Amino acid sequence: MPAAADASHAPTLRSWVASANGHGEFPIQNLPHGVFSPPGQEPRGGVAIGDEILDLAALLTSGLCTGELQPVLAAAAQPELNGFLALGAPARRALRARLSQLLAKGAPEQGRLEAMLHRSADCSMSLPARIGDYTDFYAGIHHATNIGALFRPENPLLPNYKHVPIGYHGRASSIRPSGSAVTRPNGQRKRPDEAAPSFGPCRSLDYELELGIWIGSGNGLGEPIAIDAAAQHIAGLCLLNDWSARDIQAWEYQPLGPFLAKSFTTTISPWIVTAEALAPFRIAQPPRPEGDPAPLPYLLGEADQREGAFAIDFEVLLLTPAMREKEQPPHRLSRGASHDLYWTIGQLIAHHSSNGCNLQPGDLLGSGTISGATAGSFGSLMEITRAGRETIALPGGETRTYLRDGDEIVMRARASREGFASIGFGECRARILPAPG
Ligand code: MN
């Protein structure tokens, strides 16, 4: 058993919330935090359990969590969870232990708690926190290789890739929770065969499958986070779709990197799957291939290498308007796994703060697109279609290179390990609306 696993992870644990038992995403072993609104009511903090959400604002007034837990629960019941994230791991673990007790089969409090449950299907989800800053990394080495090979077949990875975690500062204001529509951006683009750029709807709209990382406690300006302390700053994870306008990107990105091709919208799954829920699914960072440089000392930690990666699997699905009309299931475009990240999340955090930059509770990091080495595991259409040169055949006879209006992208993830109950992330889903005329 991983050292950090406790009674709340026991695979035999059952809940009196019947839908939680055997639930693919939210069994009692998960207990992710989010912000939800019951029908016609104001947003407040909640925890997903099976097909229900436990209202933490109602729990707060019930007197069932007292003493040191009271301020922790108060922070987790807010309509923005920044204060809760700032409390760090011990507070989250204590609340998790109490919620696990309260929701376990046989809990004497069941009768009182039943009135605090809301059917998830009836509720709307908000962003779980006010996101001060969003940074997107590029840690998926197969993605970086695949994209690089489209431009430099002989030398796909730039010389810095294996030495420095590559990233850029993204846009926090346009991050939206799953279910919010995405408007196709207008922008300046120029195909190689066009003499001059023009302004209009993106012609190569793509998605990127990424892990989102919620920062818990932060660091002061000028006080870098050491690699050995980095894991303590991870509050939890979510799914992240880094929507990408490839034609706008190709024209604008040199020399300063992504800008309007990325900032129009980013979609995340709305639940924070906590670092504590993910404790059993920590795995060793895969060893670097023979001949790769060792990380510099500030990025190399013994514990981080031993248990800094996660056993998480992903899938990306596409639902077109025609498929929706015929009530066909979405078509799976790819499967991926988080062990294909070249850098651990701890290394991303240590690097981000290594110059003294301060991370704050509720900051969001993107891992970079997660792709595997082989076809069927590519995390973007640019890779699957080789920059639009190849088409994807869909059931029903449709084809795609990039996304059309009305298309919907669905991402799902699952953490699993022999001997433990698997947990999921909830969907990261959004539909494309036409560009403004
Ligand atoms: Mn990205």
Short mmCIF file of C-alpha atoms and ligand atoms in Angstrom, two decimals:
data_model
loop_
_atom_site.label_atom_id
_atom_site.label_comp_id
_atom_site.label_asym_id
_atom_site.label_seq_id
_atom_site.Cartn_x
_atom_site.Cartn_y
_atom_site.Cartn_z
CA MET A 1 0.00 0.00 0.00
CA PRO A 2 1.37 3.47 -0.83
CA ALA A 3 2.55 5.18 2.33
CA ALA A 4 0.03 8.03 2.00
CA ALA A 5 -3.06 5.81 1.60
CA ASP A 6 -5.42 5.68 4.58
CA ALA A 7 -8.84 4.37 5.61
CA SER A 8 -10.56 6.79 3.19
CA HIS A 9 -8.97 4.90 0.27
CA ALA A 10 -9.99 1.38 1.38
CA PRO A 11 -11.42 -0.38 -1.68
CA THR A 12 -14.03 -2.10 0.51
CA LEU A 13 -15.45 1.23 1.72
CA ARG A 14 -19.12 1.70 0.72
CA SER A 15 -21.44 4.69 0.97
CA TRP A 16 -25.07 4.96 1.98
CA VAL A 17 -25.39 7.08 -1.20
CA ALA A 18 -26.29 4.09 -3.36
CA SER A 19 -25.14 5.59 -6.69
CA ALA A 20 -21.61 6.04 -5.30
CA ASN A 21 -20.97 2.30 -4.97
CA GLY A 22 -19.26 1.15 -8.14
CA HIS A 23 -19.54 4.67 -9.59
CA GLY A 24 -17.05 5.13 -12.44
CA GLU A 25 -16.01 8.62 -11.36
CA PHE A 26 -17.12 9.56 -7.87
CA PRO A 27 -17.11 6.61 -5.46
CA ILE A 28 -16.62 7.45 -1.78
CA GLN A 29 -12.85 7.08 -2.26
CA ASN A 30 -12.78 10.23 -4.47
CA LEU A 31 -14.69 13.11 -2.78
CA PRO A 32 -13.63 15.91 -5.18
CA HIS A 33 -14.36 19.54 -4.32
CA GLY A 34 -16.21 21.96 -6.58
CA VAL A 35 -18.60 24.88 -6.68
CA PHE A 36 -22.17 24.17 -7.71
CA SER A 37 -25.57 25.87 -7.82
CA PRO A 38 -28.72 23.95 -6.99
CA PRO A 39 -31.62 24.98 -9.26
CA GLY A 40 -32.47 28.64 -8.68
CA GLN A 41 -29.92 29.03 -5.87
CA GLU A 42 -26.58 30.75 -5.35
CA PRO A 43 -23.27 28.92 -5.91
CA ARG A 44 -21.60 27.24 -2.94
CA GLY A 45 -18.95 24.60 -2.30
CA GLY A 46 -19.82 20.94 -2.64
CA VAL A 47 -18.38 17.47 -2.85
CA ALA A 48 -19.35 14.97 -5.54
CA ILE A 49 -20.55 11.57 -4.28
CA GLY A 50 -21.95 9.21 -6.90
CA ASP A 51 -24.66 11.01 -8.88
CA GLU A 52 -25.17 13.52 -6.05
CA ILE A 53 -23.46 16.59 -4.64
CA LEU A 54 -23.15 17.13 -0.90
CA ASP A 55 -23.90 20.77 -0.06
CA LEU A 56 -21.07 21.92 2.20
CA ALA A 57 -22.83 25.21 3.02
CA ALA A 58 -25.69 23.16 4.47
CA LEU A 59 -23.25 20.89 6.28
CA LEU A 60 -21.57 23.96 7.79
CA THR A 61 -24.77 25.06 9.51
CA SER A 62 -25.63 21.54 10.67
CA GLY A 63 -23.13 21.34 13.50
CA LEU A 64 -21.86 17.97 12.24
CA CYS A 65 -18.33 19.34 11.74
CA THR A 66 -17.01 21.16 14.77
CA GLY A 67 -13.76 22.23 16.41
CA GLU A 68 -10.74 22.59 14.14
CA LEU A 69 -12.75 21.37 11.15
CA GLN A 70 -15.21 24.27 11.33
CA PRO A 71 -13.00 26.89 9.58
CA VAL A 72 -11.82 24.31 7.03
CA LEU A 73 -15.40 23.42 6.14
CA ALA A 74 -16.31 27.11 6.05
CA ALA A 75 -13.60 27.70 3.44
CA ALA A 76 -14.69 24.65 1.40
CA ALA A 77 -18.32 25.87 1.43
CA GLN A 78 -17.52 29.22 -0.23
CA PRO A 79 -18.46 30.03 -3.85
CA GLU A 80 -14.71 30.36 -4.54
CA LEU A 81 -12.38 27.79 -3.03
CA ASN A 82 -9.16 29.86 -2.97
CA GLY A 83 -9.25 30.08 0.82
CA PHE A 84 -9.71 26.33 1.09
CA LEU A 85 -6.87 25.66 -1.36
CA ALA A 86 -4.60 27.97 0.64
CA LEU A 87 -5.03 25.84 3.78
CA GLY A 88 -2.85 23.07 2.40
CA ALA A 89 -2.75 19.31 2.71
CA PRO A 90 -3.31 18.69 6.48
CA ALA A 91 -6.57 20.67 6.46
CA ARG A 92 -7.81 18.98 3.27
CA ARG A 93 -6.93 15.56 4.68
CA ALA A 94 -8.79 16.23 7.93
CA LEU A 95 -11.95 17.33 6.12
CA ARG A 96 -11.70 14.37 3.77
CA ALA A 97 -11.52 11.97 6.71
CA ARG A 98 -14.65 13.48 8.28
CA LEU A 99 -16.61 13.53 4.99
CA SER A 100 -15.63 9.90 4.40
CA GLN A 101 -17.02 8.96 7.83
CA LEU A 102 -20.24 10.90 7.30
CA LEU A 103 -20.89 9.38 3.87
CA ALA A 104 -19.89 5.81 4.75
CA LYS A 105 -22.49 3.09 4.93
CA GLY A 106 -23.87 2.85 8.44
CA ALA A 107 -23.11 6.46 9.41
CA PRO A 108 -25.62 7.49 12.09
CA GLU A 109 -25.82 10.97 10.49
CA GLN A 110 -27.28 9.59 7.23
CA GLY A 111 -30.80 10.88 7.90
CA ARG A 112 -29.60 14.45 8.41
CA LEU A 113 -27.20 14.38 5.47
CA GLU A 114 -29.74 13.07 2.97
CA ALA A 115 -31.41 16.49 2.99
CA MET A 116 -28.07 18.09 2.00
CA LEU A 117 -27.72 16.11 -1.25
CA HIS A 118 -28.59 17.51 -4.67
CA ARG A 119 -28.81 15.50 -7.87
CA SER A 120 -25.77 16.50 -9.97
CA ALA A 121 -27.87 16.43 -13.13
CA ASP A 122 -30.07 19.24 -11.74
CA CYS A 123 -27.16 21.51 -10.71
CA SER A 124 -24.87 23.82 -12.63
CA MET A 125 -21.13 23.91 -12.00
CA SER A 126 -18.94 27.01 -11.74
CA LEU A 127 -15.17 27.36 -11.82
CA PRO A 128 -14.02 26.07 -8.43
CA ALA A 129 -11.77 29.03 -7.70
CA ARG A 130 -10.85 32.51 -8.84
CA ILE A 131 -7.89 31.78 -11.08
CA GLY A 132 -5.30 34.50 -10.63
CA ASP A 133 -2.80 33.17 -13.11
CA TYR A 134 -2.76 30.34 -15.62
CA THR A 135 0.45 28.89 -17.04
CA ASP A 136 0.57 26.29 -19.79
CA PHE A 137 3.51 23.92 -20.01
CA TYR A 138 4.70 21.64 -22.82
CA ALA A 139 5.70 18.54 -20.83
CA GLY A 140 4.24 15.92 -23.18
CA ILE A 141 7.40 14.79 -24.96
CA HIS A 142 5.61 12.79 -27.66
CA HIS A 143 3.40 15.80 -28.42
CA ALA A 144 6.46 18.06 -28.62
CA THR A 145 8.16 15.48 -30.86
CA ASN A 146 5.14 14.99 -33.10
CA ILE A 147 4.59 18.73 -33.55
CA GLY A 148 8.30 19.39 -34.03
CA ALA A 149 8.52 16.63 -36.66
CA LEU A 150 5.91 18.42 -38.79
CA PHE A 151 8.34 21.32 -39.16
CA ARG A 152 11.76 19.71 -38.56
CA PRO A 153 11.55 15.99 -39.40
CA GLU A 154 15.31 15.53 -38.83
CA ASN A 155 15.41 17.32 -35.50
CA PRO A 156 11.95 17.51 -33.94
CA LEU A 157 12.87 18.48 -30.37
CA LEU A 158 14.57 21.83 -29.83
CA PRO A 159 17.88 21.62 -27.92
CA ASN A 160 16.39 23.02 -24.70
CA TYR A 161 13.52 20.53 -24.36
CA LYS A 162 15.19 17.91 -22.15
CA HIS A 163 16.82 20.51 -19.93
CA VAL A 164 14.11 23.07 -19.18
CA PRO A 165 10.35 22.60 -18.70
CA ILE A 166 8.96 24.76 -21.52
CA GLY A 167 5.93 26.93 -20.72
CA TYR A 168 4.20 30.22 -21.40
CA HIS A 169 1.87 32.46 -19.44
CA GLY A 170 -1.71 31.78 -20.51
CA ARG A 171 -4.89 33.76 -20.06
CA ALA A 172 -6.87 33.20 -16.85
CA SER A 173 -9.93 35.32 -17.67
CA SER A 174 -11.18 33.04 -20.48
CA ILE A 175 -11.09 29.74 -18.57
CA ARG A 176 -14.57 28.19 -18.42
CA PRO A 177 -16.03 25.08 -16.75
CA SER A 178 -17.12 22.05 -18.72
CA GLY A 179 -20.40 22.60 -20.54
CA SER A 180 -19.78 26.24 -21.49
CA ALA A 181 -19.83 26.66 -25.27
CA VAL A 182 -16.69 27.77 -27.10
CA THR A 183 -17.00 30.43 -29.79
CA ARG A 184 -14.76 29.87 -32.80
CA PRO A 185 -12.34 32.78 -32.73
CA ASN A 186 -11.81 35.28 -35.48
CA GLY A 187 -8.22 36.15 -36.07
CA GLN A 188 -5.43 36.99 -38.41
CA ARG A 189 -4.21 34.04 -40.43
CA LYS A 190 -2.18 33.38 -43.55
CA ARG A 191 -1.76 30.07 -45.30
CA PRO A 192 1.62 29.48 -46.99
CA ASP A 193 -0.11 29.74 -50.38
CA GLU A 194 -1.66 33.12 -49.54
CA ALA A 195 0.20 36.30 -50.44
CA ALA A 196 -1.14 38.34 -47.53
CA PRO A 197 -2.84 37.71 -44.18
CA SER A 198 -6.58 38.15 -43.73
CA PHE A 199 -8.88 38.44 -40.71
CA GLY A 200 -11.69 35.94 -40.26
CA PRO A 201 -12.90 32.75 -38.58
CA CYS A 202 -10.24 30.26 -37.52
CA ARG A 203 -9.94 27.57 -40.21
CA SER A 204 -7.99 25.02 -38.13
CA LEU A 205 -9.67 24.80 -34.73
CA ASP A 206 -8.09 22.13 -32.52
CA TYR A 207 -8.17 20.86 -28.94
CA GLU A 208 -5.34 19.79 -26.64
CA LEU A 209 -5.74 17.11 -23.96
CA GLU A 210 -4.00 18.25 -20.78
CA LEU A 211 -3.97 17.77 -17.06
CA GLY A 212 -4.81 20.89 -15.08
CA ILE A 213 -2.96 21.40 -11.80
CA TRP A 214 -4.54 23.46 -9.01
CA ILE A 215 -2.02 25.23 -6.81
CA GLY A 216 -2.78 25.02 -3.09
CA SER A 217 -0.57 26.97 -0.73
CA GLY A 218 1.63 29.41 -2.63
CA ASN A 219 5.10 30.90 -2.17
CA GLY A 220 6.24 34.40 -1.44
CA LEU A 221 7.77 36.53 -4.16
CA GLY A 222 11.48 35.77 -4.22
CA GLU A 223 11.07 32.48 -2.34
CA PRO A 224 11.43 29.56 -4.77
CA ILE A 225 9.74 26.22 -4.02
CA ALA A 226 12.35 23.48 -3.65
CA ILE A 227 11.76 20.31 -5.64
CA ASP A 228 11.44 18.33 -2.39
CA ALA A 229 8.62 20.63 -1.24
CA ALA A 230 6.84 20.95 -4.58
CA ALA A 231 4.28 18.15 -4.05
CA GLN A 232 2.90 19.97 -0.99
CA HIS A 233 1.76 22.80 -3.26
CA ILE A 234 -0.46 20.60 -5.46
CA ALA A 235 -4.05 20.93 -4.21
CA GLY A 236 -5.48 18.69 -6.89
CA LEU A 237 -5.93 17.98 -10.56
CA CYS A 238 -8.54 18.44 -13.26
CA LEU A 239 -8.86 17.92 -17.00
CA LEU A 240 -7.95 20.82 -19.24
CA ASN A 241 -8.72 21.43 -22.90
CA ASP A 242 -6.32 24.01 -24.30
CA TRP A 243 -8.33 24.99 -27.39
CA SER A 244 -5.94 26.02 -30.13
CA ALA A 245 -6.50 28.00 -33.35
CA ARG A 246 -3.69 26.43 -35.38
CA ASP A 247 -3.81 28.82 -38.33
CA ILE A 248 -3.76 31.90 -36.09
CA GLN A 249 -1.00 30.26 -34.03
CA ALA A 250 1.16 29.47 -37.06
CA TRP A 251 1.07 33.11 -38.19
CA GLU A 252 1.46 34.85 -34.80
CA TYR A 253 3.69 32.70 -32.62
CA GLN A 254 7.17 33.75 -33.69
CA PRO A 255 9.07 35.20 -31.95
CA LEU A 256 7.11 35.52 -28.69
CA GLY A 257 4.97 32.36 -28.53
CA PRO A 258 1.24 31.63 -28.21
CA PHE A 259 -1.11 34.59 -27.91
CA LEU A 260 -4.58 34.96 -29.46
CA ALA A 261 -4.51 31.40 -30.84
CA LYS A 262 -4.87 30.17 -27.25
CA SER A 263 -6.46 32.94 -25.19
CA PHE A 264 -10.02 32.80 -26.59
CA THR A 265 -11.10 29.95 -24.26
CA THR A 266 -9.71 27.15 -22.10
CA THR A 267 -12.14 24.53 -20.76
CA ILE A 268 -11.61 22.60 -17.51
CA SER A 269 -13.49 19.85 -15.73
CA PRO A 270 -15.12 21.53 -12.73
CA TRP A 271 -14.07 19.17 -9.92
CA ILE A 272 -10.79 19.42 -8.04
CA VAL A 273 -9.70 15.81 -7.59
CA THR A 274 -7.57 16.37 -4.52
CA ALA A 275 -3.96 15.37 -4.05
CA GLU A 276 -5.21 13.28 -1.09
CA ALA A 277 -7.68 11.33 -3.26
CA LEU A 278 -4.87 10.75 -5.75
CA ALA A 279 -2.36 9.51 -3.14
CA PRO A 280 -2.76 5.81 -4.05
CA PHE A 281 -2.20 6.58 -7.73
CA ARG A 282 1.22 8.17 -7.39
CA ILE A 283 3.84 6.25 -9.33
CA ALA A 284 7.52 6.60 -10.10
CA GLN A 285 8.50 8.96 -12.88
CA PRO A 286 9.53 6.67 -15.76
CA PRO A 287 13.33 6.65 -16.16
CA ARG A 288 14.64 8.85 -18.93
CA PRO A 289 15.83 7.06 -22.05
CA GLU A 290 19.52 6.17 -22.19
CA GLY A 291 21.54 9.19 -23.23
CA ASP A 292 19.07 11.85 -22.07
CA PRO A 293 20.54 14.50 -19.75
CA ALA A 294 19.80 14.23 -16.03
CA PRO A 295 17.63 17.10 -14.72
CA LEU A 296 19.65 19.90 -13.15
CA PRO A 297 19.85 19.59 -9.34
CA TYR A 298 17.05 22.12 -8.67
CA LEU A 299 14.69 19.84 -10.68
CA LEU A 300 15.88 16.52 -9.31
CA GLY A 301 14.35 15.21 -6.10
CA GLU A 302 14.52 11.66 -4.79
CA ALA A 303 10.90 11.53 -3.59
CA ASP A 304 9.70 13.36 -6.68
CA GLN A 305 11.32 10.78 -8.95
CA ARG A 306 10.03 7.92 -6.77
CA GLU A 307 6.38 9.00 -6.59
CA GLY A 308 5.96 12.24 -8.52
CA ALA A 309 4.02 10.79 -11.49
CA PHE A 310 0.40 9.62 -11.57
CA ALA A 311 -1.36 6.54 -12.94
CA ILE A 312 -4.05 8.38 -14.89
CA ASP A 313 -5.55 7.32 -18.22
CA PHE A 314 -7.41 9.63 -20.59
CA GLU A 315 -9.75 9.47 -23.50
CA VAL A 316 -10.88 12.12 -25.97
CA LEU A 317 -14.19 11.78 -27.82
CA LEU A 318 -15.87 13.72 -30.62
CA LEU A 319 -19.61 14.18 -31.04
CA THR A 320 -20.65 15.84 -34.31
CA PRO A 321 -24.07 17.43 -34.94
CA ALA A 322 -24.94 14.51 -37.27
CA MET A 323 -24.01 11.97 -34.60
CA ARG A 324 -26.02 13.91 -32.03
CA GLU A 325 -29.03 14.00 -34.32
CA LYS A 326 -28.88 10.24 -34.90
CA GLU A 327 -28.33 9.70 -31.16
CA GLN A 328 -25.04 7.94 -31.86
CA PRO A 329 -22.44 7.73 -29.10
CA PRO A 330 -19.40 10.02 -29.35
CA HIS A 331 -16.47 8.65 -31.34
CA ARG A 332 -13.23 8.06 -29.46
CA LEU A 333 -10.35 9.95 -31.08
CA SER A 334 -7.56 8.84 -28.75
CA ARG A 335 -6.46 7.37 -25.45
CA GLY A 336 -3.51 8.63 -23.45
CA ALA A 337 -1.68 8.24 -20.17
CA SER A 338 -0.07 10.72 -17.80
CA HIS A 339 3.15 8.71 -17.59
CA ASP A 340 3.97 10.16 -21.00
CA LEU A 341 4.81 13.50 -19.36
CA TYR A 342 8.57 14.09 -19.48
CA TRP A 343 8.49 16.33 -16.40
CA THR A 344 6.69 15.66 -13.12
CA ILE A 345 4.20 18.18 -11.80
CA GLY A 346 6.66 18.81 -8.96
CA GLN A 347 9.32 19.74 -11.52
CA LEU A 348 6.90 22.15 -13.22
CA ILE A 349 6.21 23.84 -9.86
CA ALA A 350 9.88 23.97 -8.85
CA HIS A 351 10.83 25.39 -12.23
CA HIS A 352 7.99 27.93 -12.31
CA SER A 353 9.04 29.35 -8.94
CA SER A 354 12.81 28.91 -9.43
CA ASN A 355 13.26 32.55 -10.47
CA GLY A 356 11.33 33.72 -7.41
CA CYS A 357 7.96 33.98 -9.18
CA ASN A 358 5.16 33.62 -6.63
CA LEU A 359 2.44 31.02 -7.16
CA GLN A 360 -0.85 31.71 -5.41
CA PRO A 361 -3.70 29.52 -4.15
CA GLY A 362 -6.03 28.88 -7.06
CA ASP A 363 -3.42 29.37 -9.77
CA LEU A 364 -3.82 26.84 -12.56
CA LEU A 365 -1.10 25.08 -14.51
CA GLY A 366 -1.59 23.08 -17.71
CA SER A 367 0.68 20.08 -18.17
CA GLY A 368 1.04 20.42 -21.93
CA THR A 369 -0.65 18.16 -24.41
CA ILE A 370 -0.51 14.51 -23.38
CA SER A 371 0.25 12.22 -26.30
CA GLY A 372 1.61 8.71 -26.47
CA ALA A 373 4.28 7.51 -28.85
CA THR A 374 1.94 5.77 -31.26
CA ALA A 375 -1.17 6.46 -33.35
CA GLY A 376 -4.34 6.22 -31.28
CA SER A 377 -2.74 8.08 -28.39
CA PHE A 378 -2.26 11.56 -29.86
CA GLY A 379 -3.80 14.36 -27.79
CA SER A 380 -4.58 16.87 -30.55
CA LEU A 381 -6.00 16.89 -34.10
CA MET A 382 -2.82 18.52 -35.39
CA GLU A 383 -0.98 15.33 -34.52
CA ILE A 384 -3.73 12.90 -35.56
CA THR A 385 -4.18 14.54 -38.98
CA ARG A 386 -0.53 15.57 -39.40
CA ALA A 387 -1.44 19.27 -39.57
CA GLY A 388 -4.55 18.64 -41.66
CA ARG A 389 -2.83 16.51 -44.30
CA GLU A 390 -4.81 13.39 -43.34
CA THR A 391 -8.52 13.08 -42.60
CA ILE A 392 -10.23 11.16 -39.83
CA ALA A 393 -13.05 8.84 -40.93
CA LEU A 394 -15.98 8.87 -38.52
CA PRO A 395 -18.73 6.29 -38.16
CA GLY A 396 -21.63 7.35 -40.39
CA GLY A 397 -19.33 8.41 -43.24
CA GLU A 398 -18.33 11.87 -41.98
CA THR A 399 -14.72 13.03 -42.03
CA ARG A 400 -12.76 15.65 -40.12
CA THR A 401 -9.39 17.29 -40.15
CA TYR A 402 -10.07 20.12 -37.70
CA LEU A 403 -13.26 20.93 -35.76
CA ARG A 404 -16.43 22.22 -37.37
CA ASP A 405 -19.13 24.35 -35.80
CA GLY A 406 -21.45 22.24 -33.66
CA ASP A 407 -18.74 19.66 -32.92
CA GLU A 408 -18.34 18.74 -29.27
CA ILE A 409 -15.14 17.49 -27.62
CA VAL A 410 -15.41 15.33 -24.51
CA MET A 411 -12.42 14.44 -22.34
CA ARG A 412 -12.49 11.89 -19.53
CA ALA A 413 -9.85 10.59 -17.13
CA ARG A 414 -9.49 7.82 -14.65
CA ALA A 415 -6.90 7.07 -11.99
CA SER A 416 -6.53 3.38 -11.28
CA ARG A 417 -4.21 0.98 -9.53
CA GLU A 418 -4.43 -2.68 -8.58
CA GLY A 419 -5.96 -3.02 -5.11
CA PHE A 420 -7.70 0.40 -5.08
CA ALA A 421 -11.05 1.77 -6.18
CA SER A 422 -10.61 3.68 -9.45
CA ILE A 423 -11.63 7.32 -9.41
CA GLY A 424 -12.59 9.65 -12.27
CA PHE A 425 -12.43 13.35 -12.97
CA GLY A 426 -15.86 14.14 -14.42
CA GLU A 427 -16.19 15.35 -17.97
CA CYS A 428 -14.40 18.22 -19.66
CA ARG A 429 -16.86 18.90 -22.47
CA ALA A 430 -17.64 21.81 -24.77
CA ARG A 431 -19.33 22.49 -28.09
CA ILE A 432 -18.10 24.83 -30.83
CA LEU A 433 -20.29 27.81 -31.77
CA PRO A 434 -19.80 29.69 -35.06
CA ALA A 435 -17.47 32.68 -35.14
CA PRO A 436 -19.19 36.04 -34.67
CA GLY A 437 -20.20 37.41 -38.07
MN MN B 1 -1.26 23.50 -24.48
#
